[in-house]
C-alpha positions as a Python dict, from the first residue, in 0.01 Angstrom:
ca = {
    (1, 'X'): (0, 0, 0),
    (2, 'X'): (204, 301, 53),
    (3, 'X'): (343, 665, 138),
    (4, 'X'): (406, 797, 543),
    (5, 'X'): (509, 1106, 663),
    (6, 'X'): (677, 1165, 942),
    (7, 'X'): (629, 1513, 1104),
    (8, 'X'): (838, 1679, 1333),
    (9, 'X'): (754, 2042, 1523),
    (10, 'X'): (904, 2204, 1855),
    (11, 'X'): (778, 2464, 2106),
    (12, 'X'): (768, 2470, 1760),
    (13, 'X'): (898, 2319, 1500),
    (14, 'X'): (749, 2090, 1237),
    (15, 'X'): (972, 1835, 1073),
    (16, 'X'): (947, 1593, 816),
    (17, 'X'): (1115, 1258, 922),
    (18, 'X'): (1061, 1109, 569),
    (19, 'X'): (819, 1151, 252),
    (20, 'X'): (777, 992, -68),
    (21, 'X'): (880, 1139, -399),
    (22, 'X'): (495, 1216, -470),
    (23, 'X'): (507, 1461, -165),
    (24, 'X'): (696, 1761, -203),
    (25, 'X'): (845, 1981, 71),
    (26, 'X'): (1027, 2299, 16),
    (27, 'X'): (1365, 2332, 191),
    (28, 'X'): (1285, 2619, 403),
    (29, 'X'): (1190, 2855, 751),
    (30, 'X'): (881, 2911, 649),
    (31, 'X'): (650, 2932, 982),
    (32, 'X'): (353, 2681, 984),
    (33, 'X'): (32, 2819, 1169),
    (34, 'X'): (14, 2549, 1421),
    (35, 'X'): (-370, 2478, 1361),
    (36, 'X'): (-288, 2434, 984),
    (37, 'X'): (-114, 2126, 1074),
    (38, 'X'): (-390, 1900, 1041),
    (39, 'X'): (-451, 2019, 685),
    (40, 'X'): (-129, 2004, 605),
    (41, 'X'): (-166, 1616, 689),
    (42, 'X'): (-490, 1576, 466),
    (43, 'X'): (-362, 1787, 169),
    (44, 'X'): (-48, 1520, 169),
    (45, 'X'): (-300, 1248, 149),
    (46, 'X'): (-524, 1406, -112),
    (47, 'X'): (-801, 1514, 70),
    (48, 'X'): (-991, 1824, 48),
    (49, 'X'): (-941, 2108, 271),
    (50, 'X'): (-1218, 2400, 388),
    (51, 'X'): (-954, 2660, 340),
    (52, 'X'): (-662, 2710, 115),
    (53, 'X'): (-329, 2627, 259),
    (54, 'X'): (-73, 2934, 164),
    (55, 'X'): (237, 2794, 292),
    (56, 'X'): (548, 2780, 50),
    (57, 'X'): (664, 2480, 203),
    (58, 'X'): (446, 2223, 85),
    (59, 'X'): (412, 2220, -314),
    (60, 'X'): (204, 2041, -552),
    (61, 'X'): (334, 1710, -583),
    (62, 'X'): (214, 1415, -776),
    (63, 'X'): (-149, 1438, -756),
    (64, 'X'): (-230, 1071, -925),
    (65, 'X'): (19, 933, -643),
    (66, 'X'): (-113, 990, -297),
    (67, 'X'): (82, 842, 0),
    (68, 'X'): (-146, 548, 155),
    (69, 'X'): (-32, 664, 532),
    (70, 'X'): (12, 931, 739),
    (71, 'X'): (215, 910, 1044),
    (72, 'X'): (206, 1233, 1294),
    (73, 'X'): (375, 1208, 1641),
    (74, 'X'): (385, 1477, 1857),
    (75, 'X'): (630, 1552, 2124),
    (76, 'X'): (549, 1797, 2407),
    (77, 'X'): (800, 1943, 2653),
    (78, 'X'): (1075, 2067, 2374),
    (79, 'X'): (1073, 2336, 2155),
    (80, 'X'): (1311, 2147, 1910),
    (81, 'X'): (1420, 1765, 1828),
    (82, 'X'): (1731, 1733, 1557),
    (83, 'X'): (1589, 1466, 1305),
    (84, 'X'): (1711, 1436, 1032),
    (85, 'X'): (1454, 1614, 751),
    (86, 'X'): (1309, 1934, 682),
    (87, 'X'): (1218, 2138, 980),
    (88, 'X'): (997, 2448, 982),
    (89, 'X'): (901, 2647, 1342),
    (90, 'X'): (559, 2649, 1438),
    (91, 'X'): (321, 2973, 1431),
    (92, 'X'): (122, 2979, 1757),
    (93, 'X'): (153, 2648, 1894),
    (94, 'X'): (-238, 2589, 1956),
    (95, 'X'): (-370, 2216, 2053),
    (96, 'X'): (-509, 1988, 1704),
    (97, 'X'): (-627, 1719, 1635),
    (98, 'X'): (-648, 1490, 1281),
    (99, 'X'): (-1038, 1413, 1352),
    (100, 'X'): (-1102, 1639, 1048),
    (101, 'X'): (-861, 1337, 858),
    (102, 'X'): (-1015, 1072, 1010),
    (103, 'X'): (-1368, 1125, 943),
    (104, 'X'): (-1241, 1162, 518),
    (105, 'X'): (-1070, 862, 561),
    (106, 'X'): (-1407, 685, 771),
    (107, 'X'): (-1640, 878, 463),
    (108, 'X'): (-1465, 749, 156),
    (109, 'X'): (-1339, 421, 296),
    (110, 'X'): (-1607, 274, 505),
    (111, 'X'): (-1582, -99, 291),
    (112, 'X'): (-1207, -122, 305),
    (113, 'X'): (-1000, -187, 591),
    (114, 'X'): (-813, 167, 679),
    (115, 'X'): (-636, 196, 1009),
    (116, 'X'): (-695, 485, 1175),
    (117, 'X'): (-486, 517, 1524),
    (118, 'X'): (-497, 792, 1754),
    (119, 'X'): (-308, 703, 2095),
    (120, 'X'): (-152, 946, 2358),
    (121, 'X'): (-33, 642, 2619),
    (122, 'X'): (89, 857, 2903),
    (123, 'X'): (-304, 1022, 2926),
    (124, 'X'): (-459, 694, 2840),
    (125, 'X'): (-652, 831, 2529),
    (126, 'X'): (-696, 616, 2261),
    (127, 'X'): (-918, 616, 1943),
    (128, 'X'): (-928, 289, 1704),
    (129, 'X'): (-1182, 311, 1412),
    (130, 'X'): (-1261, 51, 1155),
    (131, 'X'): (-1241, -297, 1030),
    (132, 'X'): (-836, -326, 1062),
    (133, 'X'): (-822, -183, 1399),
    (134, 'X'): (-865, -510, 1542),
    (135, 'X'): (-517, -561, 1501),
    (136, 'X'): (-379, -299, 1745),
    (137, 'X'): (-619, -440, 2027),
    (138, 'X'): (-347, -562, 2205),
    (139, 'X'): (-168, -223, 2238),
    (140, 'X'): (-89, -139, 2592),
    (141, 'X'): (-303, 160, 2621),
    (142, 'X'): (-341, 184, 3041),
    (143, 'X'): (-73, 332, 3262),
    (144, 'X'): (-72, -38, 3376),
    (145, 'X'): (-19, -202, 3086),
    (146, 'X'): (244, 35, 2974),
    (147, 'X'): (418, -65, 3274),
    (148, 'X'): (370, -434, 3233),
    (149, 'X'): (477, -360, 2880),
    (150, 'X'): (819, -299, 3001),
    (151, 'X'): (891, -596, 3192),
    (152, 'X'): (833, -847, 2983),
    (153, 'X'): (1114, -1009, 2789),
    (154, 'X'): (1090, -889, 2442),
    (155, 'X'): (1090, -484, 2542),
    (156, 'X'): (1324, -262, 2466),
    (157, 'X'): (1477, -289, 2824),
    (158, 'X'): (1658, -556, 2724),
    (159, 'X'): (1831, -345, 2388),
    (160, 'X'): (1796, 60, 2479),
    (161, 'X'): (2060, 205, 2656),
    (162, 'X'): (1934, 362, 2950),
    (163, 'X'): (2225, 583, 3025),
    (164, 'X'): (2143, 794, 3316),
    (165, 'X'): (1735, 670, 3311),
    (166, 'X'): (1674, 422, 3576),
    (167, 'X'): (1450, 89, 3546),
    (168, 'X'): (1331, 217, 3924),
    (169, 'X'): (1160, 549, 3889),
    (170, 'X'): (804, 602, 3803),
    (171, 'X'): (900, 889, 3535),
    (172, 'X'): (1157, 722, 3310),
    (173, 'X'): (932, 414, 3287),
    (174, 'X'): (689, 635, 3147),
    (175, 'X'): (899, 767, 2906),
    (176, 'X'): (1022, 430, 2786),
    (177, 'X'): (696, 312, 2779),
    (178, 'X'): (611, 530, 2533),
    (179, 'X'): (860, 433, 2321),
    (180, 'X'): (735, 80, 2364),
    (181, 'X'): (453, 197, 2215),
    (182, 'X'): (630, 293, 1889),
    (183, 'X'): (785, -19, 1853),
    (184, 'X'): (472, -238, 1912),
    (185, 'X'): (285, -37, 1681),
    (186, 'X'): (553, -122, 1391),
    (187, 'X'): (606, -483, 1488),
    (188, 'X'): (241, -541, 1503),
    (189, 'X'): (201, -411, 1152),
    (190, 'X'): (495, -638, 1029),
    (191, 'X'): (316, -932, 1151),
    (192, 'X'): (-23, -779, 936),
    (193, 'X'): (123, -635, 600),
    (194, 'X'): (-169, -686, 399),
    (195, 'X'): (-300, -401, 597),
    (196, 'X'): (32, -176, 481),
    (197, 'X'): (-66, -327, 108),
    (198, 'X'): (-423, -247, 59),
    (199, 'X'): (-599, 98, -133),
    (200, 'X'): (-717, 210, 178),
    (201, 'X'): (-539, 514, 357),
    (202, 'X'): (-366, 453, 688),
    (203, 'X'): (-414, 746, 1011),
    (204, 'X'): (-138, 723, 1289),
    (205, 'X'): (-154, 1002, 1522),
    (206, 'X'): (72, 934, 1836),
    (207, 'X'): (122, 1247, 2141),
    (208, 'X'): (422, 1179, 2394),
    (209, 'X'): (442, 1329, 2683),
    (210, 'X'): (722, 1170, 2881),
    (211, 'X'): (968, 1375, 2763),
    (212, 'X'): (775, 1636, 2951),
    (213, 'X'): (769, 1484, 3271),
    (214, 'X'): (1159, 1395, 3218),
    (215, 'X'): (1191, 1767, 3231),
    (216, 'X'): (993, 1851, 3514),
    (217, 'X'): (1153, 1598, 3680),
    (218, 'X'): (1464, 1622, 3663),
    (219, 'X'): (1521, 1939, 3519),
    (220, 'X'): (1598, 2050, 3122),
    (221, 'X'): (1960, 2076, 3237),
    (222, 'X'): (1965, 1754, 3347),
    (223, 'X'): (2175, 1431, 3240),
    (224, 'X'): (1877, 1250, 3283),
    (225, 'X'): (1701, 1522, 2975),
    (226, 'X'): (1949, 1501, 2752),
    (227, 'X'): (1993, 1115, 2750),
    (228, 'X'): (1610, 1111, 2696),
    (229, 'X'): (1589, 1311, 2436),
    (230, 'X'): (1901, 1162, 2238),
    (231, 'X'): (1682, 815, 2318),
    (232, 'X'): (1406, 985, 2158),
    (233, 'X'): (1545, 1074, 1902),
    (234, 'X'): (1712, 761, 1801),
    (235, 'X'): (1355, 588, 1808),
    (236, 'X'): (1147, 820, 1676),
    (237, 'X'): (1441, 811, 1372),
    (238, 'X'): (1401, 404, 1381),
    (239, 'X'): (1040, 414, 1407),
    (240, 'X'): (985, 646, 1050),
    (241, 'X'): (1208, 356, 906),
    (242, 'X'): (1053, 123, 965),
    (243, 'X'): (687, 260, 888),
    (244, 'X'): (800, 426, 568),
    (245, 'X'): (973, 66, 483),
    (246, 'X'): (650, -129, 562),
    (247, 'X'): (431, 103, 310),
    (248, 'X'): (733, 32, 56),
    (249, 'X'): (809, 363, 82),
    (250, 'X'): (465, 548, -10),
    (251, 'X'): (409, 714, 316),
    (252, 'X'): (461, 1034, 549),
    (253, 'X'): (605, 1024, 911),
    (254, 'X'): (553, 1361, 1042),
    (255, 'X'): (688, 1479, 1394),
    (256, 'X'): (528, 1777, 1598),
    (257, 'X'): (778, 1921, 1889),
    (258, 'X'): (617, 2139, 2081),
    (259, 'X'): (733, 2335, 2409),
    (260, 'X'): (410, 2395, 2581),
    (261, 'X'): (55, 2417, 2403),
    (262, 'X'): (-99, 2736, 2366),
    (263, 'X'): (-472, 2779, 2580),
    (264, 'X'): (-738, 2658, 2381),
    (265, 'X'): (-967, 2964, 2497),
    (266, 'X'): (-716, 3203, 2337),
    (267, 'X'): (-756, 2986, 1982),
    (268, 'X'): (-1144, 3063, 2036),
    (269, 'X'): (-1125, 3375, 2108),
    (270, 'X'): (-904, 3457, 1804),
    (271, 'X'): (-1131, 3276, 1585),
    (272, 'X'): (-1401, 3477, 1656),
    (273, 'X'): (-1229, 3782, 1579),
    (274, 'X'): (-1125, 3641, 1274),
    (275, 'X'): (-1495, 3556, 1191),
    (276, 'X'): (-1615, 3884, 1288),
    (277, 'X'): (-1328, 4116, 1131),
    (278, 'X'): (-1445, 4083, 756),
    (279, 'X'): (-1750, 4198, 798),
    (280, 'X'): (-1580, 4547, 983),
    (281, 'X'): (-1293, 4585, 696),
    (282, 'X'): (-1564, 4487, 386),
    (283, 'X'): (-1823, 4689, 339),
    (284, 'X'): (-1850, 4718, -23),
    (285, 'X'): (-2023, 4306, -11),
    (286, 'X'): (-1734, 4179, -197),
    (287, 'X'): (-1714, 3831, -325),
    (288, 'X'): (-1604, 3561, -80),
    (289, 'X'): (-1228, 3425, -136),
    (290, 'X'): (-1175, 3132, -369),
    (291, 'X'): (-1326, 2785, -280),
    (292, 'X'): (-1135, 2504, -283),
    (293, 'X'): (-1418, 2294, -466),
    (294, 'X'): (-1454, 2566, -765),
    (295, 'X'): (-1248, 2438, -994),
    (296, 'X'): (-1466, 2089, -981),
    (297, 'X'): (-1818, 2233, -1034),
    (298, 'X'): (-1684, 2504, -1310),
    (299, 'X'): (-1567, 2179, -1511),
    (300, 'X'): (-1852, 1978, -1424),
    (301, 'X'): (-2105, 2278, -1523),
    (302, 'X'): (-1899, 2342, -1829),
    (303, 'X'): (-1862, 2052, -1990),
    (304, 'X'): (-2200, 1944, -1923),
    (305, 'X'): (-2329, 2268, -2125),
    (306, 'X'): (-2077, 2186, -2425),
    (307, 'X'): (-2190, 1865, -2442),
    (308, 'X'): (-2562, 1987, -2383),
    (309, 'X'): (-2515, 2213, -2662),
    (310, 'X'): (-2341, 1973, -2888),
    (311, 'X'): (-2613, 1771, -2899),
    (312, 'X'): (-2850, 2030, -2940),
    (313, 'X'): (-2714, 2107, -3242),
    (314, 'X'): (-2681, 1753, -3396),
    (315, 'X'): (-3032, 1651, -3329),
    (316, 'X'): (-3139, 2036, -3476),
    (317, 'X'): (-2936, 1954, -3782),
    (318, 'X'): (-3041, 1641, -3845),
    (319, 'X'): (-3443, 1731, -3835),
    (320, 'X'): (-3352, 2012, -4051),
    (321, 'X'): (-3245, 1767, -4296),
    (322, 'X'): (-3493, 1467, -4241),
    (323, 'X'): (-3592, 1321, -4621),
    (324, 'X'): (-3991, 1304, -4549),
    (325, 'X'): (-3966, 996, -4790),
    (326, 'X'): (-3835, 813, -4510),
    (327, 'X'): (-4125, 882, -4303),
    (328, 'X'): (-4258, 576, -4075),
    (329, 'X'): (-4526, 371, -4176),
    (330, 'X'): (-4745, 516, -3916),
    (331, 'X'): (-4695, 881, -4014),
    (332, 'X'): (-4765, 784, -4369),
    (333, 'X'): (-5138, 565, -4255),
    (334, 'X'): (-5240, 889, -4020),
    (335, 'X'): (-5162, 1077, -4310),
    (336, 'X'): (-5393, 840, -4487),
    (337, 'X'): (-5657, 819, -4272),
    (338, 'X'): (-5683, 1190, -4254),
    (339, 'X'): (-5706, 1233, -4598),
    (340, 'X'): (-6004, 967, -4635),
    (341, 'X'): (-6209, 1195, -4360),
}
């Protein structure tokens, strides 16, 4: 099946861990409004957006080659992570979500077997959706589990370097838990490929948060921080791999690092500015901007006149020029019949 992208954006910054050649970002600091983020997502994937998108650093791209999976993981607690990709800082950092991608994904694949995957495993928030999701039921999704997770003998105790982290402390077990997470996610879908292989597109939206608590912890100055975050780094790096490697390449891994969240009551309040402002500055009852959906019904209104017309004009032409010698029989017996009255 497929294309992810890997997304990275701190405090913020948006990266790109790794695309396919049918998605093209522009090698650039170009800020990215953080609540265009999710649109950014569904534009890569070839869905439809309310508004248009103008940011530089996403162009065009191969529009008959969509990637079949989206991978967004966002890190809180860090204003920057260096991945390897394209980077681009973040224009007020406000709290998203990829419901809007979801539900497109849900709408135009309801039949097929799309994965859609929203977990944030330090809150205990998850959202599986669909047919396929069955496979990621055994995801450790509780603080609990997480923590049982660890201890078992195939985690990534046995093969991370801890460093400075300690197997003993509530916080770092967190932390590696989450990165647990990543891995089981990946190996899971190794042992299910047709999933990776199929039309349908795939959703992974993953929020970490142990990094966070590292820092609070500990401290940003810390040992403890730094180890984490080179740790972090090193997965999140393995991780977009592996997922871009299991779509054969056709998909996005996107990474959002993020210091702190903005309030969600200042995004509201904005909003309705923004909603009220046009009306203040436009008083002359201009036209509204350009729809993204115009360029579809001109060409479906078009055509469908031309070809409305065309055929006008044939079946005109060719009543103009019927031979009344070729009349049917019964035009030629009411003709008949009238004459006998």
């Amino acid at each position: 099946a497929s294309y992810v992208c890997f997304l990275g954006v701190s405090g913020g910054e948006f990266s790109i861990l790794r695309s396919p050649q049918s998605v093209v970002f522009r090698d650039g600091r170009w800020p990215i409004p953080g609540e265009r983020i999710p649109d950014v997502a569904a534009l890569t994937m070839g869905f439809s957006v309310e508004e248009d998108l103008p940011w530089p650093g996403l162009a065009v791209g191969d529009l008959f080659h969509r990637p079949r999976a989206t991978v967004l993981v966002t890190v809180k607690g860090v204003d920057k992570l260096p991945v390897k990709g394209f980077s681009y800082p973040i224009e007020n950092a406000v709290p998203f979500s990829l419901d809007s991608v979801a539900n497109a994904i849900h709408t135009l694949f309801s039949e097929e077997t799309p994965v859609v995957l929203q977990l944030a495993p330090s809150e205990e928030r998850v959202y599986m959706v669909g047919k396929a999701n069955a496979v990621f039921e055994d995801l450790s999704v509780t603080l609990r589990q997480l923590r049982n997770r660890l201890f078992q003998d195939n985690s990534i105790l046995s093969s991370l370097p801890l460093n400075s982290l300690s197997r003993n402390n509530e916080v770092d077990l967190l932390f590696l838990s989450e990165l647990q997470v990543l891995r089981d996610i990946a190996s899971l879908l190794s042992r299910h490929k047709h999933l990776a292989k199929d039309h349908s597109p795939d959703l992974y939206s993953l929020e970490l948060s142990g990094l966070e608590e590292v820092g609070k912890r500990y401290g940003e100055d810390s040992q403890q921080f730094k180890d984490a975050s080179q740790i972090l780094v090193d997965s999140l790096q393995k991780f977009a791999d592996e997922m871009f490697n299991l779509y054969g390449g056709n998909a996005v891994v996107e990474v959002v690092a993020v210091k702190e969240f903005n309030s969600p009551l200042s995004r509201k309040t904005r909003s309705i500015l923004q909603a009220s402002q046009p009306r203040k500055e436009n008083p002359y009852n201009l036209a509204y901007p350009y729809n993204y959906d115009y360029s579809v019904i001109f060409n479906i209104v078009l055509w469908m006149m031309i070809g409305l017309a065309l055929a006008v004009i044939v079946i005109s032409y060719n009543l103009w020029n019927m031979d009344p010698g070729y009349d049917s029989i019964i035009y030629r017996m009411t003709n008949q019949k009238i004459r006998m009255d």
